[in-house]
Amino acid sequence: MAKVNISLDAELVVEVMVLAGIGSPQDAIEAIVRDYVARGHRTEARTELKEHSRRELDVKPQDPHG
């Protein structure tokens, strides 16, 4: 797997480490990024399910009133 090196604000990394309860800066940031990606996938799946169920409904156009 390819690796990417980036610079981050040390205070930000320490805060992530404390909040995540992870002692390694590398592991803490990886955990946050993995969580972000997983959350995105869950959101996509829910959105896809909603769109799919809307398409399956046999919605009839309403008669114009008036």
CSV table of N, CA, C and O in Angstrom, one decimal:
chain,number,residue,atom,x,y,z
A,1,MET,N,0.9,-1.2,0.0
A,1,MET,CA,0.0,0.0,0.0
A,1,MET,C,0.9,1.2,0.0
A,1,MET,O,1.9,1.3,0.8
A,2,ALA,N,0.6,2.2,-0.8
A,2,ALA,CA,1.3,3.5,-0.9
A,2,ALA,C,1.1,4.3,0.4
A,2,ALA,O,0.0,4.2,1.0
A,3,LYS,N,2.1,5.0,0.8
A,3,LYS,CA,2.0,5.8,2.0
A,3,LYS,C,2.1,7.3,1.6
A,3,LYS,O,2.7,7.6,0.6
A,4,VAL,N,1.4,8.2,2.3
A,4,VAL,CA,1.5,9.6,2.1
A,4,VAL,C,1.9,10.3,3.4
A,4,VAL,O,1.4,9.9,4.5
A,5,ASN,N,2.8,11.2,3.3
A,5,ASN,CA,3.3,11.9,4.4
A,5,ASN,C,2.7,13.3,4.3
A,5,ASN,O,2.8,14.0,3.3
A,6,ILE,N,2.1,13.8,5.5
A,6,ILE,CA,1.5,15.1,5.5
A,6,ILE,C,1.9,15.8,6.8
A,6,ILE,O,2.3,15.1,7.8
A,7,SER,N,1.8,17.1,6.9
A,7,SER,CA,2.1,17.8,8.1
A,7,SER,C,0.8,18.3,8.7
A,7,SER,O,-0.1,18.8,8.0
A,8,LEU,N,0.6,18.1,10.0
A,8,LEU,CA,-0.6,18.5,10.7
A,8,LEU,C,-0.2,19.3,11.9
A,8,LEU,O,0.9,19.1,12.5
A,9,ASP,N,-1.1,20.2,12.3
A,9,ASP,CA,-0.9,20.9,13.5
A,9,ASP,C,-0.8,20.0,14.7
A,9,ASP,O,-1.6,19.1,14.9
A,10,ALA,N,0.3,20.1,15.5
A,10,ALA,CA,0.6,19.2,16.6
A,10,ALA,C,-0.6,19.2,17.6
A,10,ALA,O,-1.0,18.1,18.2
A,11,GLU,N,-1.1,20.4,17.9
A,11,GLU,CA,-2.2,20.4,18.9
A,11,GLU,C,-3.5,19.7,18.4
A,11,GLU,O,-4.1,19.0,19.2
A,12,LEU,N,-3.7,19.8,17.1
A,12,LEU,CA,-4.8,19.0,16.5
A,12,LEU,C,-4.6,17.5,16.7
A,12,LEU,O,-5.5,16.8,17.0
A,13,VAL,N,-3.4,17.1,16.4
A,13,VAL,CA,-3.1,15.6,16.5
A,13,VAL,C,-3.2,15.2,17.9
A,13,VAL,O,-3.8,14.1,18.2
A,14,VAL,N,-2.7,15.9,18.8
A,14,VAL,CA,-2.8,15.6,20.3
A,14,VAL,C,-4.3,15.5,20.7
A,14,VAL,O,-4.7,14.6,21.4
A,15,GLU,N,-5.1,16.4,20.2
A,15,GLU,CA,-6.5,16.4,20.6
A,15,GLU,C,-7.2,15.2,20.0
A,15,GLU,O,-8.0,14.5,20.7
A,16,VAL,N,-6.9,14.8,18.8
A,16,VAL,CA,-7.4,13.6,18.2
A,16,VAL,C,-7.0,12.4,19.0
A,16,VAL,O,-7.8,11.5,19.3
A,17,MET,N,-5.7,12.3,19.4
A,17,MET,CA,-5.2,11.2,20.2
A,17,MET,C,-6.0,11.1,21.5
A,17,MET,O,-6.3,10.0,21.9
A,18,VAL,N,-6.2,12.2,22.1
A,18,VAL,CA,-6.9,12.1,23.4
A,18,VAL,C,-8.4,11.7,23.2
A,18,VAL,O,-8.9,10.8,24.0
A,19,LEU,N,-9.1,12.3,22.3
A,19,LEU,CA,-10.5,12.0,22.0
A,19,LEU,C,-10.6,10.5,21.6
A,19,LEU,O,-11.6,9.9,22.0
A,20,ALA,N,-9.7,10.0,20.8
A,20,ALA,CA,-9.8,8.6,20.3
A,20,ALA,C,-9.2,7.6,21.3
A,20,ALA,O,-9.4,6.4,21.2
A,21,GLY,N,-8.5,8.1,22.3
A,21,GLY,CA,-7.9,7.2,23.2
A,21,GLY,C,-6.8,6.4,22.6
A,21,GLY,O,-6.6,5.2,23.0
A,22,ILE,N,-6.1,6.9,21.6
A,22,ILE,CA,-5.0,6.2,20.9
A,22,ILE,C,-3.7,6.9,21.2
A,22,ILE,O,-3.6,8.2,21.0
A,23,GLY,N,-2.7,6.2,21.5
A,23,GLY,CA,-1.4,6.7,21.9
A,23,GLY,C,-0.5,7.1,20.8
A,23,GLY,O,0.5,7.9,21.0
A,24,SER,N,-0.7,6.6,19.6
A,24,SER,CA,0.2,6.9,18.5
A,24,SER,C,-0.5,7.9,17.5
A,24,SER,O,-1.6,7.7,17.1
A,25,PRO,N,0.3,9.0,17.2
A,25,PRO,CA,-0.3,10.0,16.3
A,25,PRO,C,-0.7,9.3,14.9
A,25,PRO,O,-1.8,9.6,14.4
A,26,GLN,N,0.1,8.5,14.4
A,26,GLN,CA,-0.2,7.8,13.1
A,26,GLN,C,-1.5,7.0,13.2
A,26,GLN,O,-2.4,7.1,12.4
A,27,ASP,N,-1.6,6.2,14.3
A,27,ASP,CA,-2.8,5.4,14.5
A,27,ASP,C,-4.1,6.2,14.7
A,27,ASP,O,-5.2,5.9,14.2
A,28,ALA,N,-3.9,7.3,15.4
A,28,ALA,CA,-5.1,8.2,15.7
A,28,ALA,C,-5.6,8.8,14.5
A,28,ALA,O,-6.8,8.8,14.2
A,29,ILE,N,-4.7,9.3,13.6
A,29,ILE,CA,-5.2,10.0,12.4
A,29,ILE,C,-5.8,8.9,11.4
A,29,ILE,O,-6.8,9.2,10.8
A,30,GLU,N,-5.1,7.8,11.3
A,30,GLU,CA,-5.7,6.7,10.5
A,30,GLU,C,-7.1,6.3,10.9
A,30,GLU,O,-8.0,6.1,10.1
A,31,ALA,N,-7.3,6.2,12.3
A,31,ALA,CA,-8.6,5.8,12.8
A,31,ALA,C,-9.6,6.9,12.4
A,31,ALA,O,-10.8,6.5,12.0
A,32,ILE,N,-9.3,8.1,12.5
A,32,ILE,CA,-10.2,9.2,12.2
A,32,ILE,C,-10.6,9.2,10.7
A,32,ILE,O,-11.7,9.3,10.3
A,33,VAL,N,-9.6,9.0,9.8
A,33,VAL,CA,-9.8,9.0,8.4
A,33,VAL,C,-10.6,7.8,8.0
A,33,VAL,O,-11.6,7.9,7.2
A,34,ARG,N,-10.3,6.6,8.6
A,34,ARG,CA,-11.1,5.4,8.3
A,34,ARG,C,-12.6,5.6,8.8
A,34,ARG,O,-13.5,5.1,8.1
A,35,ASP,N,-12.8,6.2,9.9
A,35,ASP,CA,-14.1,6.4,10.4
A,35,ASP,C,-14.9,7.4,9.4
A,35,ASP,O,-16.1,7.2,9.1
A,36,TYR,N,-14.2,8.4,9.0
A,36,TYR,CA,-14.8,9.3,8.0
A,36,TYR,C,-15.2,8.6,6.7
A,36,TYR,O,-16.3,8.8,6.2
A,37,VAL,N,-14.4,7.8,6.2
A,37,VAL,CA,-14.7,7.1,5.0
A,37,VAL,C,-15.8,6.1,5.2
A,37,VAL,O,-16.8,6.0,4.4
A,38,ALA,N,-15.8,5.4,6.3
A,38,ALA,CA,-16.9,4.4,6.6
A,38,ALA,C,-18.2,5.2,6.8
A,38,ALA,O,-19.3,4.7,6.3
A,39,ARG,N,-18.2,6.3,7.4
A,39,ARG,CA,-19.4,7.1,7.6
A,39,ARG,C,-20.0,7.6,6.2
A,39,ARG,O,-21.2,7.5,6.0
A,40,GLY,N,-19.1,7.9,5.3
A,40,GLY,CA,-19.5,8.3,4.0
A,40,GLY,C,-20.1,7.2,3.2
A,40,GLY,O,-21.1,7.3,2.5
A,41,HIS,N,-19.6,6.0,3.4
A,41,HIS,CA,-20.1,4.8,2.7
A,41,HIS,C,-21.5,4.5,3.3
A,41,HIS,O,-22.4,4.1,2.5
A,42,ARG,N,-21.7,4.6,4.6
A,42,ARG,CA,-23.0,4.4,5.2
A,42,ARG,C,-24.0,5.4,4.7
A,42,ARG,O,-25.2,5.0,4.4
A,43,THR,N,-23.6,6.6,4.6
A,43,THR,CA,-24.5,7.7,4.1
A,43,THR,C,-24.9,7.4,2.6
A,43,THR,O,-26.1,7.5,2.3
A,44,GLU,N,-24.0,7.0,1.8
A,44,GLU,CA,-24.2,6.6,0.4
A,44,GLU,C,-25.2,5.5,0.4
A,44,GLU,O,-26.2,5.5,-0.4
A,45,ALA,N,-25.0,4.5,1.2
A,45,ALA,CA,-25.9,3.3,1.2
A,45,ALA,C,-27.3,3.7,1.6
A,45,ALA,O,-28.3,3.2,1.0
A,46,ARG,N,-27.5,4.5,2.6
A,46,ARG,CA,-28.8,5.0,3.0
A,46,ARG,C,-29.5,5.8,2.0
A,46,ARG,O,-30.7,5.6,1.7
A,47,THR,N,-28.8,6.7,1.3
A,47,THR,CA,-29.3,7.5,0.3
A,47,THR,C,-29.7,6.7,-0.9
A,47,THR,O,-30.8,6.9,-1.5
A,48,GLU,N,-28.9,5.7,-1.2
A,48,GLU,CA,-29.2,4.8,-2.3
A,48,GLU,C,-30.5,4.0,-2.0
A,48,GLU,O,-31.4,3.8,-2.9
A,49,LEU,N,-30.7,3.5,-0.8
A,49,LEU,CA,-31.9,2.8,-0.4
A,49,LEU,C,-33.1,3.6,-0.5
A,49,LEU,O,-34.1,3.2,-1.0
A,50,LYS,N,-33.0,4.9,-0.1
A,50,LYS,CA,-34.2,5.8,-0.1
A,50,LYS,C,-34.6,6.1,-1.6
A,50,LYS,O,-35.7,6.0,-1.9
A,51,GLU,N,-33.6,6.3,-2.4
A,51,GLU,CA,-33.9,6.6,-3.8
A,51,GLU,C,-34.5,5.3,-4.5
A,51,GLU,O,-35.4,5.5,-5.3
A,52,HIS,N,-34.0,4.2,-4.1
A,52,HIS,CA,-34.5,2.9,-4.7
A,52,HIS,C,-35.9,2.7,-4.3
A,52,HIS,O,-36.8,2.3,-5.1
A,53,SER,N,-36.2,2.9,-3.0
A,53,SER,CA,-37.6,2.7,-2.5
A,53,SER,C,-38.6,3.7,-3.1
A,53,SER,O,-39.7,3.4,-3.4
A,54,ARG,N,-38.1,4.9,-3.4
A,54,ARG,CA,-39.0,5.9,-4.0
A,54,ARG,C,-39.3,5.5,-5.4
A,54,ARG,O,-40.4,5.7,-5.9
A,55,ARG,N,-38.3,4.9,-6.1
A,55,ARG,CA,-38.6,4.5,-7.5
A,55,ARG,C,-39.5,3.3,-7.6
A,55,ARG,O,-40.3,3.2,-8.5
A,56,GLU,N,-39.5,2.5,-6.5
A,56,GLU,CA,-40.4,1.3,-6.5
A,56,GLU,C,-41.8,1.6,-6.3
A,56,GLU,O,-42.7,0.9,-6.6
A,57,LEU,N,-42.0,2.7,-5.6
A,57,LEU,CA,-43.4,3.1,-5.3
A,57,LEU,C,-44.1,3.5,-6.6
A,57,LEU,O,-43.6,4.2,-7.4
A,58,ASP,N,-45.3,3.0,-6.7
A,58,ASP,CA,-46.1,3.3,-7.8
A,58,ASP,C,-47.0,4.6,-7.5
A,58,ASP,O,-48.1,4.5,-7.1
A,59,VAL,N,-46.3,5.7,-7.7
A,59,VAL,CA,-47.0,7.0,-7.3
A,59,VAL,C,-47.7,7.5,-8.6
A,59,VAL,O,-47.2,7.7,-9.6
A,60,LYS,N,-49.0,7.7,-8.4
A,60,LYS,CA,-49.9,8.2,-9.5
A,60,LYS,C,-49.9,9.7,-9.4
A,60,LYS,O,-50.0,10.3,-8.3
A,61,PRO,N,-49.9,10.4,-10.6
A,61,PRO,CA,-50.0,11.8,-10.5
A,61,PRO,C,-51.3,12.2,-10.0
A,61,PRO,O,-52.3,11.6,-10.3
A,62,GLN,N,-51.3,13.3,-9.2
A,62,GLN,CA,-52.6,13.8,-8.7
A,62,GLN,C,-53.4,14.5,-9.8
A,62,GLN,O,-52.8,15.2,-10.6
A,63,ASP,N,-54.7,14.4,-9.6
A,63,ASP,CA,-55.6,15.2,-10.5
A,63,ASP,C,-55.5,16.6,-10.2
A,63,ASP,O,-55.5,17.0,-9.0
A,64,PRO,N,-55.5,17.5,-11.2
A,64,PRO,CA,-55.5,18.9,-10.9
A,64,PRO,C,-56.8,19.4,-10.2
A,64,PRO,O,-57.8,18.9,-10.6
A,65,HIS,N,-56.6,20.1,-9.2
A,65,HIS,CA,-57.8,20.6,-8.5
A,65,HIS,C,-58.0,22.1,-8.8
A,65,HIS,O,-57.0,22.9,-8.7
A,66,GLY,N,-59.1,22.4,-9.3
A,66,GLY,CA,-59.3,23.8,-9.4
A,66,GLY,C,-59.9,24.4,-10.5
A,66,GLY,O,-60.1,25.5,-10.8
